Amino acid sequence: MRDNSLQPSLPQFNSEQDKIKRKFDISISKTDYNYMFSYLEPIPIAASVPKSEEFNPNYEYKVLQVFLPLAENFKSVIISLVEKELFDDLPNNMRASIEAVEVAHHKLKAAMSEGSIKKYIHEVEYLNELIHALAEVPKELESAIQGVARLPKDLIKMVKGLDEVFKEFLKEGFTAFLKNSMYDMLATDDDRDYLAATSTQDYLDLFKTLPSPELLSIKRQSWMPRDDEQEIWQQDWYFGYMQIAGFNTTNLKGVQLSNSHSPEIIVLADLLKKMPITDTVFQQVIGNNELTLSQAADQGLLYVCDYAMMEGLKGSELHEKQRYPHAPIALFFWNKIPPAGYPSTGAMQPVCVQLAQKFDEELAPIYTPNDCMNNQDPLGVKWQIAKAFVQNASAIQHETVAHLGACHLTIEPMIVAANRQLAQSHPLMILLKPHFRFTLPINDGAIHSLIVPGGVVASVLSTSHESSAKLIVDAHEKWRFDQQFPDTLFKHRGVCEQSLPSFPFREDTLDLWESIQDFVEQYLALYYTGDSLLERDRKVTEDYELQNWINEMVNSRCASIKGMQGLVKTDNSEQAYQIQDFNYLVKAVSLIIYTASAQHASVNYAQWPLMSYLPSVSGTLYAKAPTRSEELTMESYLKYLPPLDVALYQATFGYLLSNVQYDKLGHYSDDPRKSYFEDPQVSPLVTEFQMKLNQIELTIHQRNKSRPFPYPFQLPSMVPNSISI
């Protein structure tokens, strides 16, 4: 028998007794869900994680599936470093400890593949055995240090850190991997040269047992430069393609003659004040002596990624080595008939890069692919480095703003507000709950391990802890709710279909946005009923729990959501706003679901495929931007890249976050025989939603056949319902 108290209902239609119960239950919920502002002021986050929000065993099991290959790769990389330094000097007991790790690991791996009902128990048992074996390795290293004079202290600390993080994994769960203990090798008197890459092969060697990320397995096509000329990640078409189908597509904006349609569009005259490229240089790069910059802007062919938000940010120091964030500007041209080395159907062609917000002929020159501005770059090394700085800025903005800020920290206060104002039986709460699942514990782990001194940000990003926090807060203060609707966002940025014909992320994500809106509209119409829109609007207005939620959402002392322009201002100081429009409610709820699912998937699941090979994109760069007069060789590129321990950290972080997926969009029940929704009216709507998503899956696969390489990050099957990792 179903619990009638969980049957979906709007509060205004309940009996007085049920209204009293709902009110009481909400008051209890308010004791569990509260805000904290002091951590990243003024951004509200949850003060604690209620027990009902914690990870369940199914989730922890999925994480364990990812943990195994991570543990194997760590073991292999670290032992490889040990053997590389002192293989011949290893004492027998040290080798025995390593063999014990191998045996325990193989037991765990075998348990993972067995099909018995005791599978999970065996995995935990063998995981403990593996951890015990790993714990013996640092002990043997300690005893070996006296007999092996060449043993670097860093390696002892590395293996000790490995031991510690495994212990933390058992105690805290997978968020232990967000900590820096594994890499806390605070070398003082030892040389760390053994962690410095001598070639890009050293970064490939970090994937000892993990599958190569997709970037390294892109199928080479006939129009691409040959292998002996450039790796794919070095090619200009790839750099341009990253802006529309990469790990961070949020920065590209149109460059036009005016921004009368949207202030987000970049005015050409303003851009040229900062980066004074001439028509002559532009024409030499694109291979067209007739098209001017003004004409290209007028025709909607110019685009820019301007990282002005990075200007003035301080770099961080790790292991007594300084890292250097920059504020680059990268100009692109949509070439309908691109030159050799680009797909013939049209391409985003890089025109130039300036590595500062203000041009300086010596310190901040304008770099081009063909060195037509005479920056002493005959080999194209400075051009490759300039692209690396753009990728670095994009990675920093990705982790701080596009990923953590615009997804994780945006949804979190909405979860708190919903639980404080909506009864569990409210139809809206029932709908949103799967899209809120596990976000609070994930964020709690991130807040306490990710953006803290010694956490991931401090290790793998060039910006200091304070500068990273500033990026997050500044972006939060500018963020406006209604500007995030995908169907208007691309227009505001000047990258809609009418301007830019090819934009894989836009094409795929708009399909998801439309299907989410359709489902939300049909679902809400089941409860805000009426023969006319006016009647639906009236029921929305009369829903006092909904009104309470909306007011908590926009209250600066609560969720502090800015820019909900579809609300109506009232004269009531206790409820300053009302939502009176059913259609606006549909869009608002759809945006919440979209942000938690499709938008987050686009930035999260690209990390391992596109961000784990450090020569292609690194969160940290270890040298300042080159000057015009500086002479560089092909080997100079390596001095900008991080040590191998930092590279391993970035790659591992990406693998972890990109390979845990609890559920998939539109699939709400863990049990295929039982619907998540108690209301039988919802089942056909869910079925229709899933059918649309299946069709979108096929459409995206078809699109991917004609793309330079597949863009999989909006495939519905690869999009979870919630920010659950």
XYZ file of C-alpha atoms in Angstrom:
725
model
C 0.000 0.000 0.000
C 1.278 3.453 -0.879
C 1.788 6.090 1.762
C -0.836 8.731 1.010
C 1.278 11.341 2.771
C 3.762 11.026 -0.097
C 1.152 11.360 -2.808
C 1.937 14.581 -4.687
C -0.358 17.469 -3.869
C -0.385 21.246 -3.822
C -0.750 22.612 -0.282
C -3.758 24.831 -0.991
C -5.844 21.742 -1.823
C -4.975 19.787 1.342
C -7.208 19.349 4.354
C -6.497 21.537 7.357
C -4.995 18.558 9.145
C -2.642 17.833 6.231
C -1.681 21.493 6.009
C -0.695 21.460 9.674
C 1.364 18.301 9.150
C 3.113 19.749 6.094
C 3.952 22.908 7.985
C 5.348 20.914 10.899
C 7.440 18.681 8.631
C 8.881 21.745 6.902
C 9.770 23.273 10.273
C 11.689 20.095 11.132
C 13.454 20.198 7.777
C 14.587 23.752 8.496
C 16.638 22.454 11.411
C 18.615 20.231 9.017
C 19.003 22.584 6.061
C 20.720 25.911 6.685
C 23.110 28.316 4.996
C 26.684 29.351 5.678
C 28.168 32.509 4.154
C 31.568 32.904 5.778
C 33.450 30.360 3.664
C 33.252 32.086 0.263
C 31.437 35.254 1.254
C 28.916 36.228 -0.034
C 28.209 32.853 -1.697
C 25.728 30.776 0.351
C 26.550 27.121 0.894
C 24.966 24.435 3.057
C 25.995 24.659 6.693
C 25.986 20.864 6.970
C 25.024 17.699 5.119
C 21.803 16.145 6.490
C 21.914 12.389 6.932
C 19.241 11.910 4.269
C 21.583 13.486 1.703
C 24.551 11.185 2.352
C 25.920 8.733 -0.208
C 24.224 5.347 -0.310
C 25.965 1.950 -0.734
C 25.123 1.836 -4.448
C 26.914 5.113 -4.978
C 29.942 4.034 -2.953
C 30.100 0.837 -4.980
C 30.195 2.797 -8.233
C 33.063 4.866 -6.845
C 34.881 1.679 -5.891
C 34.688 0.575 -9.529
C 36.655 3.690 -10.473
C 38.962 3.438 -7.487
C 40.449 0.118 -8.613
C 42.061 1.329 -11.859
C 43.160 4.495 -10.068
C 44.909 2.463 -7.383
C 46.529 0.278 -10.011
C 47.815 3.252 -11.961
C 49.140 5.001 -8.858
C 50.956 1.903 -7.783
C 52.484 1.466 -11.224
C 53.572 5.077 -11.632
C 55.073 5.367 -8.160
C 56.913 2.061 -8.367
C 58.167 3.087 -11.783
C 59.604 6.255 -10.277
C 61.263 4.251 -7.513
C 62.723 1.744 -9.942
C 63.853 4.493 -12.272
C 65.959 6.011 -9.506
C 67.332 3.000 -7.707
C 66.211 -0.293 -9.192
C 69.567 -1.983 -8.694
C 69.811 -0.781 -5.093
C 66.459 -2.073 -3.893
C 66.852 -4.470 -0.957
C 65.039 -7.814 -1.026
C 62.514 -6.841 1.648
C 61.538 -3.802 -0.392
C 60.912 -5.969 -3.441
C 58.886 -8.380 -1.305
C 56.652 -5.526 -0.165
C 56.065 -4.504 -3.747
C 55.224 -8.110 -4.679
C 52.708 -8.228 -1.802
C 50.997 -5.196 -3.281
C 50.848 -6.987 -6.636
C 49.276 -10.118 -5.115
C 46.689 -8.165 -3.107
C 45.834 -6.079 -6.111
C 45.248 -9.104 -8.333
C 42.945 -10.613 -5.689
C 40.885 -7.435 -5.639
C 40.784 -7.312 -9.419
C 39.578 -10.925 -9.567
C 36.884 -10.199 -6.980
C 35.639 -7.313 -9.104
C 34.951 -9.686 -11.991
C 33.334 -12.556 -10.096
C 29.587 -12.894 -10.230
C 28.688 -14.275 -6.810
C 26.374 -12.570 -4.356
C 29.388 -12.195 -2.054
C 31.101 -10.032 -4.641
C 30.827 -6.788 -2.733
C 31.989 -8.407 0.540
C 35.009 -9.915 -1.215
C 35.885 -6.566 -2.759
C 35.913 -4.825 0.606
C 37.950 -7.693 2.093
C 40.551 -7.594 -0.663
C 40.603 -3.812 -0.706
C 41.618 -3.919 2.955
C 44.331 -6.443 2.092
C 45.603 -4.169 -0.672
C 45.691 -1.193 1.650
C 47.565 -3.209 4.273
C 50.133 -4.251 1.675
C 50.519 -0.689 0.515
C 51.024 0.414 4.100
C 54.030 -1.902 4.349
C 55.778 -0.228 1.417
C 56.598 3.040 3.212
C 57.845 1.047 6.217
C 60.274 -0.827 4.013
C 61.313 2.409 2.380
C 62.110 3.831 5.795
C 64.337 0.874 6.621
C 65.927 0.985 3.192
C 66.907 4.618 3.399
C 70.026 3.895 5.459
C 71.364 1.428 2.929
C 70.395 3.298 -0.211
C 72.091 6.639 -0.322
C 70.410 7.715 -3.549
C 66.833 7.281 -2.341
C 65.112 10.685 -2.767
C 63.184 11.789 0.286
C 60.363 12.857 -2.003
C 59.715 9.244 -2.942
C 59.372 8.240 0.690
C 56.870 11.042 1.157
C 55.082 10.062 -2.032
C 54.539 6.474 -0.931
C 53.676 7.584 2.603
C 51.162 9.952 1.077
C 49.736 7.056 -0.911
C 49.366 5.065 2.290
C 47.675 7.984 4.025
C 45.210 8.632 1.237
C 44.133 4.983 1.178
C 43.460 5.201 4.906
C 41.493 8.390 4.318
C 39.580 6.656 1.530
C 38.307 4.038 3.995
C 37.445 6.695 6.542
C 36.038 9.490 4.373
C 35.165 7.929 1.036
C 36.440 8.990 -2.361
C 36.691 12.695 -1.436
C 40.004 11.786 0.197
C 41.360 11.912 -3.342
C 40.622 15.618 -3.414
C 43.285 16.170 -0.804
C 46.921 16.852 -1.427
C 48.335 14.316 1.033
C 49.325 12.014 -1.806
C 51.456 14.721 -3.295
C 52.572 16.569 -0.204
C 56.233 16.068 -0.976
C 57.629 19.193 0.597
C 61.181 18.754 -0.647
C 63.733 21.093 0.874
C 67.293 19.868 0.480
C 66.677 17.283 -2.240
C 66.777 17.897 -5.942
C 63.428 17.170 -7.641
C 64.897 16.734 -11.115
C 63.667 13.142 -11.272
C 60.129 14.592 -11.371
C 60.953 16.987 -14.205
C 59.887 15.759 -17.623
C 62.644 15.273 -20.174
C 60.170 14.803 -23.016
C 56.433 14.645 -23.586
C 56.785 10.859 -23.375
C 57.153 11.239 -19.601
C 53.587 12.578 -19.466
C 52.359 9.660 -21.566
C 54.044 7.326 -19.089
C 51.688 8.564 -16.371
C 49.003 6.405 -18.000
C 50.696 3.178 -16.959
C 47.607 1.040 -16.611
C 44.791 3.470 -17.344
C 43.375 3.635 -20.857
C 44.705 6.541 -22.873
C 42.409 9.567 -22.749
C 40.362 10.157 -25.885
C 42.547 13.101 -26.898
C 45.390 10.673 -27.597
C 43.262 8.339 -29.698
C 41.600 10.819 -32.060
C 41.380 9.216 -35.473
C 43.689 11.027 -37.856
C 41.895 12.192 -40.992
C 43.294 12.953 -44.427
C 43.067 16.738 -44.029
C 45.123 16.756 -40.817
C 48.893 17.404 -40.813
C 51.065 14.275 -40.805
C 52.268 12.567 -37.623
C 55.836 13.674 -38.189
C 54.759 17.312 -38.442
C 52.546 17.850 -35.403
C 50.642 15.863 -32.834
C 46.892 16.458 -33.048
C 46.819 18.524 -29.841
C 49.430 20.856 -31.354
C 47.435 21.560 -34.515
C 45.652 24.869 -34.966
C 42.352 23.307 -36.041
C 42.288 21.465 -32.701
C 42.911 24.672 -30.750
C 40.022 26.346 -32.564
C 37.771 23.311 -32.189
C 38.331 23.297 -28.422
C 36.424 26.585 -28.189
C 33.232 25.011 -29.567
C 33.610 21.334 -28.629
C 36.157 21.215 -25.831
C 36.301 21.029 -22.064
C 35.200 24.654 -21.658
C 32.968 26.237 -24.294
C 31.700 29.024 -22.027
C 34.168 31.760 -22.987
C 33.707 32.182 -26.737
C 31.903 35.403 -27.713
C 31.085 37.071 -30.992
C 33.028 40.154 -32.114
C 30.753 42.616 -33.909
C 30.705 46.277 -34.877
C 28.311 47.070 -32.020
C 26.719 45.307 -29.081
C 23.325 46.961 -29.307
C 21.675 43.523 -29.187
C 23.601 42.295 -26.137
C 26.314 43.726 -23.869
C 27.940 40.271 -23.892
C 28.978 40.727 -27.511
C 32.482 42.185 -27.926
C 32.742 45.411 -29.928
C 35.573 45.254 -32.476
C 36.783 48.797 -31.746
C 37.068 47.997 -28.032
C 38.956 44.790 -28.739
C 41.444 46.561 -31.014
C 42.254 49.052 -28.258
C 43.560 46.146 -26.202
C 44.936 43.992 -29.010
C 45.844 46.232 -31.989
C 45.906 43.676 -34.776
C 45.809 45.182 -38.273
C 43.905 44.187 -41.397
C 47.212 43.238 -43.010
C 48.115 40.773 -40.270
C 44.574 39.389 -40.236
C 44.644 38.836 -43.987
C 48.061 37.171 -43.911
C 46.850 34.679 -41.311
C 43.521 33.748 -42.915
C 44.859 33.808 -46.475
C 42.328 36.327 -47.808
C 43.684 39.680 -48.994
C 40.251 41.224 -49.494
C 38.429 40.647 -46.196
C 38.976 43.279 -43.489
C 38.426 42.920 -39.761
C 35.402 45.214 -39.943
C 33.882 43.196 -42.754
C 34.502 39.935 -40.887
C 32.882 41.357 -37.749
C 29.921 42.645 -39.739
C 29.444 39.203 -41.304
C 29.573 37.443 -37.931
C 32.875 35.690 -38.618
C 35.004 36.994 -35.724
C 35.078 35.426 -32.259
C 37.185 35.933 -29.175
C 38.060 34.323 -25.862
C 39.097 37.172 -23.585
C 40.297 36.134 -20.139
C 40.108 39.620 -18.670
C 38.878 38.090 -15.410
C 42.403 36.723 -14.906
C 44.107 40.107 -14.978
C 46.019 40.913 -11.805
C 45.569 37.486 -10.234
C 48.479 36.225 -8.185
C 50.250 33.006 -8.984
C 50.829 30.215 -6.502
C 53.975 28.501 -5.342
C 54.254 24.757 -4.882
C 57.365 22.969 -3.655
C 59.235 26.277 -3.829
C 58.447 26.672 -7.527
C 56.404 29.606 -8.770
C 53.498 29.222 -11.208
C 52.284 32.017 -13.484
C 48.668 32.744 -14.459
C 48.120 35.157 -17.353
C 45.143 36.995 -18.843
C 45.315 36.151 -22.562
C 43.134 37.196 -25.478
C 42.632 34.768 -28.363
C 41.009 35.890 -31.634
C 39.351 33.387 -33.976
C 37.902 33.556 -37.487
C 35.096 31.312 -38.667
C 36.538 30.297 -42.015
C 33.896 28.886 -44.330
C 36.598 27.741 -46.758
C 39.541 26.973 -44.475
C 43.105 26.330 -45.658
C 44.929 22.999 -45.637
C 45.121 21.432 -42.208
C 41.477 22.203 -41.370
C 38.192 20.359 -42.039
C 36.830 21.466 -45.405
C 33.303 22.073 -44.098
C 34.364 25.160 -42.111
C 36.507 25.736 -39.058
C 37.250 28.035 -36.151
C 40.652 29.280 -37.304
C 42.974 30.857 -34.700
C 44.135 34.297 -35.821
C 46.289 35.565 -32.973
C 46.969 35.405 -29.246
C 48.090 38.144 -26.883
C 49.172 36.985 -23.430
C 48.168 40.122 -21.530
C 45.282 42.572 -21.515
C 47.488 45.402 -22.752
C 49.695 45.150 -25.837
C 53.429 45.635 -25.412
C 55.719 45.111 -28.381
C 58.377 43.413 -26.238
C 56.611 42.026 -23.166
C 53.155 41.235 -24.576
C 53.363 40.998 -28.368
C 50.675 39.543 -30.605
C 51.560 35.994 -31.627
C 50.294 34.492 -34.873
C 50.572 31.013 -36.438
C 52.877 32.283 -39.196
C 54.854 34.841 -37.125
C 53.781 37.612 -39.485
C 54.365 40.149 -36.700
C 58.047 39.199 -36.522
C 58.232 37.930 -32.954
C 61.352 35.846 -33.634
C 59.383 32.634 -33.793
C 60.609 30.813 -36.921
C 59.915 27.366 -35.410
C 56.466 28.267 -34.097
C 57.464 27.489 -30.495
C 56.163 30.793 -29.152
C 52.885 30.223 -30.971
C 52.547 26.800 -29.318
C 53.355 28.351 -25.934
C 50.832 31.144 -26.542
C 48.147 28.531 -27.197
C 49.230 26.705 -24.029
C 48.642 29.868 -21.988
C 45.145 30.198 -23.460
C 44.426 26.556 -22.621
C 45.806 27.189 -19.130
C 43.536 30.203 -18.591
C 40.603 28.178 -19.895
C 41.428 25.334 -17.485
C 41.614 27.707 -14.518
C 38.342 29.399 -15.455
C 36.827 25.976 -16.085
C 37.601 24.551 -12.651
C 36.786 27.677 -10.645
C 33.940 29.356 -12.522
C 32.347 27.156 -15.201
C 32.441 23.962 -13.138
C 32.562 24.687 -9.414
C 30.895 28.102 -9.416
C 28.290 27.918 -12.181
C 27.228 24.341 -11.412
C 28.081 23.020 -7.945
C 27.778 26.249 -5.959
C 24.799 27.463 -7.995
C 22.645 24.408 -7.333
C 23.616 23.974 -3.667
C 21.639 26.904 -2.164
C 18.659 25.965 -4.334
C 18.664 22.543 -2.668
C 18.715 24.122 0.776
C 15.907 26.530 -0.140
C 13.703 23.767 -1.568
C 14.056 21.589 1.521
C 13.312 24.541 3.801
C 10.104 25.599 2.036
C 8.609 22.683 0.088
C 6.961 19.673 1.692
C 8.324 16.301 0.620
C 4.938 15.622 -0.998
C 4.990 18.794 -3.068
C 5.040 17.824 -6.765
C 7.942 20.177 -7.387
C 9.991 18.650 -4.581
C 9.289 15.161 -5.880
C 10.457 16.205 -9.343
C 13.608 17.995 -8.166
C 14.816 15.460 -5.625
C 16.575 13.144 -8.138
C 18.222 16.214 -9.663
C 19.547 17.235 -6.243
C 20.828 13.774 -5.287
C 24.298 13.629 -3.678
C 25.121 17.243 -4.539
C 25.422 18.375 -0.924
C 27.910 15.660 0.132
C 29.894 16.121 -3.083
C 30.098 19.851 -2.468
C 30.952 19.334 1.168
C 33.923 17.231 0.132
C 34.953 19.866 -2.392
C 34.611 22.746 0.045
C 36.733 21.013 2.671
C 39.291 19.517 0.297
C 39.142 21.205 -3.096
C 39.364 24.947 -2.543
C 41.509 24.934 0.566
C 45.242 25.451 1.000
C 46.802 22.111 0.128
C 43.807 20.944 -1.908
C 43.377 20.302 -5.609
C 43.147 23.968 -6.589
C 46.346 24.770 -4.731
C 48.150 21.954 -6.529
C 46.922 21.918 -10.108
C 46.032 25.556 -10.826
C 48.476 28.415 -11.350
C 46.369 30.838 -9.329
C 46.860 31.318 -5.608
C 44.148 30.150 -3.223
C 42.979 33.750 -2.758
C 42.935 34.408 -6.504
C 40.962 31.240 -7.224
C 38.400 32.249 -4.606
C 38.224 35.729 -6.150
C 37.441 34.240 -9.558
C 34.580 32.226 -8.074
C 33.121 35.125 -6.084
C 33.428 37.692 -8.896
C 31.658 35.376 -11.335
C 28.953 34.618 -8.768
C 28.263 38.318 -8.285
C 27.777 38.792 -12.045
C 25.657 35.657 -12.541
C 21.972 36.281 -13.342
C 19.341 33.547 -13.447
C 17.394 34.544 -16.558
C 20.578 35.034 -18.577
C 21.335 31.322 -18.238
C 18.421 30.005 -20.319
C 20.338 28.185 -23.083
C 18.056 29.312 -25.890
C 18.875 32.953 -25.097
C 22.399 32.550 -23.696
C 23.960 31.750 -27.063
C 22.223 34.752 -28.648
C 23.502 37.049 -25.915
C 27.064 35.821 -26.495
C 26.765 36.232 -30.248
C 27.287 32.532 -30.953
C 23.781 31.426 -31.960
C 23.134 29.388 -35.095
C 22.419 32.494 -37.168
C 25.936 33.748 -36.384
C 28.004 30.597 -35.967
C 26.861 27.645 -38.101
C 28.863 24.977 -36.266
C 29.030 24.723 -32.476
C 28.752 21.078 -31.330
C 28.036 21.849 -27.674
C 25.318 24.339 -28.600
C 23.680 21.996 -31.091
C 23.543 19.067 -28.696
C 22.691 20.920 -25.507
C 19.773 22.826 -27.046
C 18.174 19.479 -27.876
C 18.473 18.459 -24.232
C 17.158 21.824 -23.058
C 14.076 21.499 -25.263
C 13.332 17.956 -24.096
C 13.738 18.942 -20.424
C 11.357 21.881 -20.895
C 8.758 19.691 -22.574
C 8.867 17.151 -19.758
C 8.738 19.774 -16.999
C 5.795 21.534 -18.639
C 3.807 18.310 -18.952
C 4.670 17.283 -15.397
C 3.731 20.582 -13.756
C 0.531 20.727 -15.813
C -0.654 17.611 -13.972
C -0.888 19.631 -10.755
C -1.334 23.246 -11.808
C -4.396 22.225 -13.783
C -6.784 24.344 -15.786
C -8.539 24.737 -19.095
C -6.690 27.980 -19.684
C -3.261 29.408 -18.959
C -4.941 32.008 -16.755
C -6.287 29.249 -14.511
C -2.868 27.596 -14.292
C -1.340 30.959 -13.385
C -3.896 31.361 -10.596
C -3.006 28.000 -9.062
C 0.684 28.888 -9.233
C -0.041 32.137 -7.406
C -2.113 30.358 -4.731
C 0.614 27.800 -3.992
C 2.023 29.314 -0.800
C 4.817 26.749 -0.432
C 5.979 27.628 -3.928
C 5.818 31.333 -3.072
C 7.840 30.727 0.102
C 10.456 28.839 -1.897
C 10.722 31.571 -4.514
C 11.169 34.226 -1.844
C 13.848 32.196 -0.105
C 15.562 31.709 -3.456
C 15.902 35.452 -4.094
C 16.488 36.520 -0.484
C 20.078 37.786 -0.146
C 20.250 36.230 3.337
C 19.228 32.826 1.981
C 19.861 31.322 -1.473
C 20.637 34.776 -2.894
C 19.673 33.985 -6.491
C 19.854 37.122 -8.622
C 18.114 37.957 -11.874
C 14.770 36.126 -11.740
C 13.039 38.746 -13.856
C 9.859 36.701 -14.266
C 8.807 37.410 -10.682
C 6.376 40.150 -9.668
C 7.317 42.682 -6.979
C 4.790 42.977 -4.152
C 4.124 45.439 -1.335
C 4.551 42.685 1.242
C 7.911 43.027 2.991
C 7.760 39.420 4.211
C 7.112 38.119 0.710
C 8.635 40.713 -1.564
C 8.084 38.702 -4.742
C 5.492 36.429 -6.293
C 5.634 33.987 -9.127
C 2.357 34.316 -11.023
C 3.281 32.826 -14.383
C 3.031 29.089 -15.061
C 5.270 29.359 -18.125
C 7.979 31.153 -16.146
C 7.789 28.441 -13.494
C 8.350 25.847 -16.219
C 11.435 27.684 -17.496
C 12.817 28.237 -13.995
C 12.448 24.595 -12.980
C 13.811 23.464 -16.342
C 16.908 25.616 -15.868
C 17.575 24.094 -12.454
C 17.322 20.582 -13.897
C 19.381 21.534 -16.955
C 22.145 23.068 -14.818
C 22.318 20.013 -12.571
C 22.373 17.604 -15.493
C 23.409 18.705 -18.984
C 25.407 21.808 -18.119
C 27.389 20.074 -15.387
C 28.011 17.051 -17.601
C 29.531 19.257 -20.307
C 32.257 20.569 -18.003
C 32.725 17.568 -15.716
C 32.973 14.622 -18.068
C 35.418 16.295 -20.463
C 38.142 16.423 -17.815
C 39.682 13.010 -18.367
C 39.205 12.818 -22.156
C 40.542 16.326 -22.895
C 42.374 17.671 -19.818
C 44.512 14.812 -18.521
C 47.407 14.967 -20.994
C 49.353 17.908 -19.627
C 51.278 18.985 -22.757
C 47.874 19.691 -24.335
C 46.287 21.525 -21.411
C 47.740 22.157 -17.993
C 46.182 23.907 -15.034
C 49.639 25.167 -14.088
C 52.450 26.757 -16.082
C 55.892 27.114 -14.543
C 57.399 30.003 -16.518
C 56.367 33.495 -17.545
C 55.104 34.206 -21.038
C 57.903 34.543 -23.606
C 58.978 37.979 -24.769
C 59.478 39.104 -28.342
C 63.280 39.036 -28.199
C 63.550 35.757 -26.280
C 64.975 32.909 -28.331
C 63.344 29.523 -27.848
C 63.938 26.023 -29.175
C 61.531 23.120 -29.571
C 62.697 21.820 -26.173
C 61.745 25.116 -24.492
C 58.103 24.017 -24.278
C 58.893 21.573 -21.475
C 60.039 24.254 -19.028
C 56.477 25.592 -18.906
C 54.943 22.246 -17.950
C 54.489 21.001 -14.362
C 56.513 18.279 -12.622
C 55.281 14.744 -13.023
C 53.714 14.542 -9.557
C 51.510 17.565 -10.264
C 50.701 16.154 -13.695
C 49.711 12.845 -12.125
C 47.453 14.705 -9.713
C 45.638 16.581 -12.498
C 45.233 13.426 -14.575
C 43.979 11.377 -11.623
C 41.567 14.079 -10.554
C 40.177 14.141 -14.094
C 39.872 10.361 -14.266
C 38.000 10.167 -10.981
C 35.511 12.908 -11.813
C 34.944 11.762 -15.388
C 34.281 8.105 -14.665
C 31.728 8.091 -11.853
C 28.139 8.240 -13.094
C 25.362 7.227 -10.716
C 22.361 7.415 -13.062
C 21.346 8.960 -16.362
C 19.058 11.796 -17.332
C 15.359 10.939 -17.341
C 15.815 7.615 -15.557
C 14.521 8.146 -12.051
C 14.187 4.707 -10.517
C 16.948 2.365 -9.372
C 14.468 -0.476 -9.813
C 13.224 -0.889 -13.415
C 10.114 -2.685 -12.102
C 9.048 0.194 -9.885
C 8.427 3.787 -10.829
C 10.066 6.505 -8.760
C 6.931 8.627 -9.106
C 4.003 7.524 -6.923
C 1.506 9.274 -9.196
C 0.605 6.900 -12.074
C -0.115 9.917 -14.295
C 3.616 10.610 -14.461
C 4.715 7.268 -15.910
C 3.688 7.967 -19.528
C 5.376 11.368 -19.327
C 8.628 9.766 -18.182
C 8.373 7.206 -20.973
C 7.899 9.971 -23.543
C 10.821 11.917 -22.046
C 13.055 8.862 -22.290
C 11.996 8.241 -25.896
C 12.929 11.822 -26.820
C 16.274 11.396 -25.104
C 16.867 8.171 -27.029
C 16.183 10.009 -30.271
C 18.578 12.796 -29.248
C 21.209 10.130 -28.561
C 20.860 8.843 -32.113
C 20.922 12.374 -33.528
C 24.142 13.235 -31.691
C 25.795 10.010 -32.848
C 24.840 10.944 -36.405
C 26.263 14.461 -35.977
C 29.467 13.038 -34.567
C 30.107 11.150 -37.791
C 30.755 14.436 -39.604
C 32.650 16.197 -36.812
C 36.480 16.253 -36.622
C 36.108 13.929 -33.654
C 33.047 12.968 -31.592
C 31.613 15.306 -28.982
C 30.064 12.847 -26.478
C 29.476 15.058 -23.447
C 25.800 15.756 -24.140
C 24.817 12.229 -25.058
C 21.809 11.636 -22.767
C 23.241 8.280 -21.690
C 26.341 10.106 -20.402
C 24.442 12.859 -18.565
C 23.491 12.125 -14.936
C 20.346 13.572 -13.379
C 22.299 15.474 -10.761
C 25.665 16.876 -9.760
C 26.619 13.597 -8.128
C 30.366 13.770 -8.710
